[in-house]
Amino acid sequence: MKSSLDVFTLDCSLLKYHKTIVRWQEHSACVATFHQAGCRVIMAGRNHEELNKVREEVIKKQLPDTFSPEILIMDLMDYKNMQEYVSKGLKIFGQIDILINNAGVSYRGEISDTQICVDEKVMAVNYFGQIALVKEVLPHMKQQGGGSIVGVSSVQGKIAIPYRSAYAASKHAFQAFFDTLRAEVSSDNIHVCVVSPGYIQTNLSQNAVCGDGSTYNKMDSTTATGMEPGLVAQRIRQAVEFRENDIVLAPFLHKLVMCIRTLCPSIFFLIMCYRAKSGKKQHSKCK
């Protein structure tokens, strides 16, 4: 799952206006970044102990005239009760100005060896839980006259690579939902942005689910050498402040592959076939 707090992240704030943030996720970088910008922060996740650790770290560096972060226990897998979660969040500060969906669980394995319940779990966390949250927050944003919704996706929401089928599928669905949402709420003064990072230094690969439902429990080298979470958090803050629509935070090579997928798909498919063959031994038994 994503980073180190838990799996889910929900941040709400408006840098120029009410300064309210609700957040649910694992790494504390976004919490610290938005809190330092003067936002009122609600950290939402499943693990109260981990959330409280982040809260204490943020309080140590708290600036004068800022609110201490609040904690909201929430589980994206329990998306049928999302209305109750959002109601509790609204009672804390009264409104949600910015919603940042930064939840995520990754996946490793071959399609042929993956149980359908694994696909369902990944979709529940990466897609259904997050859109359920958006659907509950949206009426409140419309009523208050606007807001900002950020969806933290992945480069794999733009291109699909071997042995990541469930993850890539969930992120492609995530991207499509937010692209549609952006158009539909454009006349409601609601800003919608999708942020698609490459590899980030988090626990994402370690907490990835395998085809048999077990935990991958390995730190991939690409994750270990990825971007610093603090840099990603700062870029997300800028996206909110300047109301950007879609940003890709990835090296040139990743962006080049995305272009190849669009302009020369046959070449992209050949590259992916080679990658699948070279990685087959590693992923034949995801344990």
Short mmCIF file of C-alpha atoms in Angstrom, two decimals:
data_model
loop_
_atom_site.label_atom_id
_atom_site.label_comp_id
_atom_site.label_asym_id
_atom_site.label_seq_id
_atom_site.Cartn_x
_atom_site.Cartn_y
_atom_site.Cartn_z
CA MET A 1 0.00 0.00 0.00
CA LYS A 2 1.08 3.50 -0.50
CA SER A 3 3.83 4.98 1.69
CA SER A 4 3.86 4.63 5.43
CA LEU A 5 0.72 5.76 7.21
CA ASP A 6 -1.83 3.44 5.82
CA VAL A 7 -3.26 2.96 2.41
CA PHE A 8 -5.68 5.77 2.06
CA THR A 9 -5.38 9.48 1.76
CA LEU A 10 -7.95 12.19 1.67
CA ASP A 11 -6.84 15.78 1.84
CA CYS A 12 -9.05 18.78 1.70
CA SER A 13 -8.02 22.39 1.62
CA LEU A 14 -8.06 25.60 -0.33
CA LEU A 15 -4.77 27.42 -0.13
CA LYS A 16 -6.22 30.79 -1.03
CA TYR A 17 -9.42 30.54 0.90
CA HIS A 18 -10.71 28.53 3.84
CA LYS A 19 -7.56 26.51 4.42
CA THR A 20 -9.12 23.21 5.28
CA ILE A 21 -7.46 19.94 4.46
CA VAL A 22 -8.67 16.42 4.96
CA ARG A 23 -6.18 13.74 4.26
CA TRP A 24 -6.04 9.98 4.42
CA GLN A 25 -2.91 8.14 3.32
CA GLU A 26 0.43 6.79 4.40
CA HIS A 27 3.34 9.13 3.91
CA SER A 28 3.30 12.29 5.96
CA ALA A 29 4.81 14.55 3.30
CA CYS A 30 1.50 15.91 2.04
CA VAL A 31 0.23 16.45 5.58
CA ALA A 32 3.31 18.47 6.48
CA THR A 33 3.33 20.41 3.19
CA PHE A 34 -0.30 21.51 3.34
CA HIS A 35 -0.14 22.16 7.08
CA GLN A 36 2.88 24.42 6.61
CA ALA A 37 0.90 26.27 3.92
CA GLY A 38 -1.62 27.19 6.63
CA CYS A 39 -4.25 24.56 5.92
CA ARG A 40 -6.38 22.87 8.53
CA VAL A 41 -5.64 19.20 8.10
CA ILE A 42 -7.64 16.07 8.78
CA MET A 43 -5.58 12.90 8.40
CA ALA A 44 -7.79 9.97 7.56
CA GLY A 45 -6.77 6.32 7.54
CA ARG A 46 -7.28 2.95 9.18
CA ASN A 47 -4.35 2.93 11.62
CA HIS A 48 -4.82 5.43 14.44
CA GLU A 49 -1.38 4.72 15.91
CA GLU A 50 0.43 5.52 12.67
CA LEU A 51 -1.72 8.56 12.02
CA ASN A 52 -0.96 9.86 15.49
CA LYS A 53 2.77 9.47 14.91
CA VAL A 54 2.51 11.71 11.88
CA ARG A 55 0.36 14.16 13.81
CA GLU A 56 2.96 14.43 16.57
CA GLU A 57 5.75 15.00 14.04
CA VAL A 58 3.79 17.79 12.36
CA ILE A 59 2.95 19.42 15.69
CA LYS A 60 6.65 19.58 16.59
CA LYS A 61 7.20 21.85 13.59
CA GLN A 62 3.89 23.69 13.90
CA LEU A 63 3.92 27.37 13.02
CA PRO A 64 2.09 30.01 15.07
CA ASP A 65 -1.59 30.56 14.27
CA THR A 66 -2.01 27.13 12.66
CA PHE A 67 -4.40 24.34 13.59
CA SER A 68 -3.10 20.98 14.79
CA PRO A 69 -3.97 18.13 12.39
CA GLU A 70 -7.06 16.09 13.22
CA ILE A 71 -7.49 12.33 12.79
CA LEU A 72 -10.39 10.55 11.10
CA ILE A 73 -10.52 6.75 11.07
CA MET A 74 -11.59 5.60 7.61
CA ASP A 75 -11.35 2.46 5.50
CA LEU A 76 -11.66 2.69 1.71
CA MET A 77 -12.61 -0.97 1.52
CA ASP A 78 -15.73 -0.01 3.45
CA TYR A 79 -16.85 2.35 0.70
CA LYS A 80 -20.54 1.56 1.12
CA ASN A 81 -20.38 3.53 4.38
CA MET A 82 -18.56 6.49 2.84
CA GLN A 83 -21.40 8.88 3.62
CA GLU A 84 -20.85 8.27 7.35
CA TYR A 85 -17.10 8.89 7.04
CA VAL A 86 -17.57 12.13 5.12
CA SER A 87 -20.20 13.34 7.60
CA LYS A 88 -17.71 12.84 10.44
CA GLY A 89 -15.06 14.71 8.48
CA LEU A 90 -17.38 17.65 7.81
CA LYS A 91 -18.19 17.97 11.51
CA ILE A 92 -14.52 18.60 12.33
CA PHE A 93 -13.95 21.82 10.38
CA GLY A 94 -17.35 22.42 8.79
CA GLN A 95 -16.42 22.02 5.15
CA ILE A 96 -14.06 20.40 2.66
CA ASP A 97 -12.35 22.79 0.27
CA ILE A 98 -9.77 20.45 -1.21
CA LEU A 99 -9.98 16.68 -1.45
CA ILE A 100 -6.75 14.82 -2.24
CA ASN A 101 -7.23 11.14 -3.03
CA ASN A 102 -3.85 9.53 -2.48
CA ALA A 103 -4.83 5.99 -1.59
CA GLY A 104 -3.17 3.04 -3.21
CA VAL A 105 -2.37 -0.63 -3.01
CA SER A 106 -0.01 -2.11 -5.57
CA TYR A 107 0.10 -5.59 -7.11
CA ARG A 108 2.66 -8.07 -8.41
CA GLY A 109 1.88 -11.21 -10.39
CA GLU A 110 0.82 -12.93 -13.59
CA ILE A 111 -2.77 -12.63 -14.77
CA SER A 112 -3.11 -16.39 -15.18
CA ASP A 113 -2.11 -17.02 -11.55
CA THR A 114 -4.09 -14.18 -9.94
CA GLN A 115 -7.24 -14.91 -7.98
CA ILE A 116 -10.20 -12.71 -8.89
CA CYS A 117 -10.52 -11.62 -5.25
CA VAL A 118 -7.14 -9.92 -5.61
CA ASP A 119 -8.39 -7.90 -8.58
CA GLU A 120 -11.46 -6.99 -6.55
CA LYS A 121 -9.37 -5.81 -3.60
CA VAL A 122 -7.12 -3.63 -5.74
CA MET A 123 -10.11 -2.10 -7.52
CA ALA A 124 -11.89 -1.51 -4.21
CA VAL A 125 -8.99 0.49 -2.78
CA ASN A 126 -7.67 2.20 -5.91
CA TYR A 127 -10.98 2.92 -7.61
CA PHE A 128 -14.35 2.20 -5.96
CA GLY A 129 -13.44 3.55 -2.53
CA GLN A 130 -12.02 6.72 -4.01
CA ILE A 131 -14.87 7.49 -6.37
CA ALA A 132 -17.34 6.77 -3.56
CA LEU A 133 -15.54 9.44 -1.55
CA VAL A 134 -15.67 11.92 -4.42
CA LYS A 135 -19.38 11.30 -4.90
CA GLU A 136 -20.05 12.08 -1.22
CA VAL A 137 -17.88 15.21 -1.14
CA LEU A 138 -19.07 16.64 -4.46
CA PRO A 139 -22.53 17.91 -3.34
CA HIS A 140 -20.92 19.79 -0.44
CA MET A 141 -18.41 21.45 -2.76
CA LYS A 142 -21.16 22.48 -5.13
CA GLN A 143 -23.20 23.90 -2.25
CA GLN A 144 -20.28 25.94 -0.92
CA GLY A 145 -19.49 27.32 -4.36
CA GLY A 146 -16.38 25.41 -5.39
CA GLY A 147 -13.37 23.44 -4.32
CA SER A 148 -10.48 21.37 -5.57
CA ILE A 149 -10.25 17.60 -6.06
CA VAL A 150 -6.87 15.98 -6.65
CA GLY A 151 -6.47 12.36 -7.64
CA VAL A 152 -3.00 10.91 -7.17
CA SER A 153 -2.74 8.22 -9.82
CA SER A 154 0.39 6.75 -11.40
CA VAL A 155 2.29 6.61 -14.67
CA GLN A 156 0.66 3.18 -14.87
CA GLY A 157 -2.64 4.99 -15.29
CA LYS A 158 -1.22 6.14 -18.63
CA ILE A 159 0.60 2.98 -19.75
CA ALA A 160 0.27 -0.67 -18.65
CA ILE A 161 3.29 -2.85 -17.93
CA PRO A 162 3.58 -6.64 -17.43
CA TYR A 163 2.88 -8.19 -14.02
CA ARG A 164 0.97 -5.13 -12.82
CA SER A 165 -2.39 -5.88 -14.46
CA ALA A 166 -4.68 -5.23 -11.49
CA TYR A 167 -2.83 -2.07 -10.49
CA ALA A 168 -2.64 -0.65 -14.01
CA ALA A 169 -6.31 -1.45 -14.65
CA SER A 170 -7.37 0.34 -11.46
CA LYS A 171 -5.28 3.39 -12.30
CA HIS A 172 -6.58 3.54 -15.88
CA ALA A 173 -10.14 3.51 -14.50
CA PHE A 174 -9.12 6.16 -11.96
CA GLN A 175 -7.74 8.41 -14.72
CA ALA A 176 -10.85 8.02 -16.87
CA PHE A 177 -13.17 8.83 -13.96
CA PHE A 178 -11.30 12.01 -13.06
CA ASP A 179 -11.08 13.15 -16.69
CA THR A 180 -14.84 12.79 -16.97
CA LEU A 181 -15.38 14.45 -13.60
CA ARG A 182 -13.26 17.45 -14.63
CA ALA A 183 -15.49 18.14 -17.60
CA GLU A 184 -18.76 17.64 -15.72
CA VAL A 185 -17.93 20.01 -12.83
CA SER A 186 -16.09 22.65 -14.86
CA SER A 187 -19.05 25.03 -14.58
CA ASP A 188 -19.27 24.55 -10.77
CA ASN A 189 -15.94 26.21 -9.93
CA ILE A 190 -14.54 22.83 -8.91
CA HIS A 191 -10.96 22.21 -9.93
CA VAL A 192 -9.99 18.61 -10.78
CA CYS A 193 -6.39 17.49 -11.19
CA VAL A 194 -4.79 14.09 -11.76
CA VAL A 195 -1.20 13.70 -10.58
CA SER A 196 0.65 10.75 -12.12
CA PRO A 197 3.98 10.05 -10.39
CA GLY A 198 6.57 7.50 -11.39
CA TYR A 199 8.38 5.63 -8.64
CA ILE A 200 8.34 7.22 -5.17
CA GLN A 201 10.35 6.21 -2.10
CA THR A 202 7.46 4.63 -0.17
CA ASN A 203 6.36 1.22 1.05
CA LEU A 204 4.24 0.67 -2.06
CA SER A 205 6.16 -2.33 -3.40
CA GLN A 206 6.65 -3.91 0.03
CA ASN A 207 2.92 -3.80 0.74
CA ALA A 208 1.89 -4.90 -2.75
CA VAL A 209 -0.54 -7.80 -2.94
CA CYS A 210 0.44 -10.89 -4.95
CA GLY A 211 -1.76 -13.06 -7.15
CA ASP A 212 -2.47 -15.50 -4.33
CA GLY A 213 -3.41 -12.72 -1.91
CA SER A 214 -0.12 -12.73 0.01
CA THR A 215 2.03 -9.65 0.58
CA TYR A 216 4.99 -9.05 -1.76
CA ASN A 217 7.16 -7.86 1.15
CA LYS A 218 10.08 -6.72 -1.03
CA MET A 219 11.49 -3.27 -1.74
CA ASP A 220 11.93 -2.93 -5.50
CA SER A 221 15.09 -1.12 -6.56
CA THR A 222 13.03 1.25 -8.69
CA THR A 223 11.01 2.23 -5.63
CA ALA A 224 14.05 2.57 -3.39
CA THR A 225 15.66 4.99 -5.85
CA GLY A 226 12.46 6.84 -6.70
CA MET A 227 11.42 10.42 -6.05
CA GLU A 228 11.40 11.86 -2.55
CA PRO A 229 7.85 12.09 -1.14
CA GLY A 230 8.47 15.70 -0.08
CA LEU A 231 9.11 16.78 -3.66
CA VAL A 232 5.93 15.08 -4.82
CA ALA A 233 3.95 16.75 -2.02
CA GLN A 234 5.25 20.18 -2.98
CA ARG A 235 4.27 19.58 -6.59
CA ILE A 236 0.77 18.53 -5.51
CA ARG A 237 0.44 21.75 -3.50
CA GLN A 238 1.46 23.77 -6.56
CA ALA A 239 -1.09 21.89 -8.67
CA VAL A 240 -3.80 22.94 -6.22
CA GLU A 241 -2.61 26.52 -5.97
CA PHE A 242 -2.36 27.04 -9.74
CA ARG A 243 -5.33 24.80 -10.57
CA GLU A 244 -3.49 22.51 -12.95
CA ASN A 245 -5.45 19.76 -14.69
CA ASP A 246 -3.05 16.88 -15.27
CA ILE A 247 0.62 16.52 -14.37
CA VAL A 248 3.10 13.67 -14.81
CA LEU A 249 5.94 13.48 -12.27
CA ALA A 250 8.31 11.05 -13.91
CA PRO A 251 11.73 10.85 -15.60
CA PHE A 252 12.14 11.61 -19.30
CA LEU A 253 12.27 7.91 -20.20
CA HIS A 254 8.82 7.26 -18.70
CA LYS A 255 7.38 10.22 -20.57
CA LEU A 256 9.02 9.01 -23.77
CA VAL A 257 7.41 5.58 -23.39
CA MET A 258 4.05 7.28 -22.91
CA CYS A 259 4.56 9.15 -26.17
CA ILE A 260 5.57 5.94 -27.95
CA ARG A 261 2.39 4.25 -26.68
CA THR A 262 0.35 7.03 -28.29
CA LEU A 263 2.30 7.65 -31.49
CA CYS A 264 3.80 4.21 -32.24
CA PRO A 265 1.78 1.61 -30.32
CA SER A 266 3.29 -1.34 -32.21
CA ILE A 267 6.75 -0.40 -30.92
CA PHE A 268 5.39 -0.04 -27.40
CA PHE A 269 3.83 -3.51 -27.58
CA LEU A 270 7.15 -5.02 -28.67
CA ILE A 271 8.92 -3.35 -25.76
CA MET A 272 6.34 -4.67 -23.32
CA CYS A 273 6.60 -8.21 -24.78
CA TYR A 274 10.35 -8.12 -24.22
CA ARG A 275 9.84 -6.83 -20.69
CA ALA A 276 7.34 -9.60 -19.97
CA LYS A 277 9.76 -12.29 -21.16
CA SER A 278 12.69 -10.88 -19.19
CA GLY A 279 10.63 -10.57 -16.01
CA LYS A 280 8.72 -13.83 -16.23
CA LYS A 281 11.03 -15.81 -13.93
CA GLN A 282 10.94 -13.14 -11.25
CA HIS A 283 7.14 -12.89 -11.23
CA SER A 284 6.21 -16.51 -11.95
CA LYS A 285 5.98 -17.00 -8.17
CA CYS A 286 5.19 -13.81 -6.39
CA LYS A 287 6.14 -14.81 -2.86
#
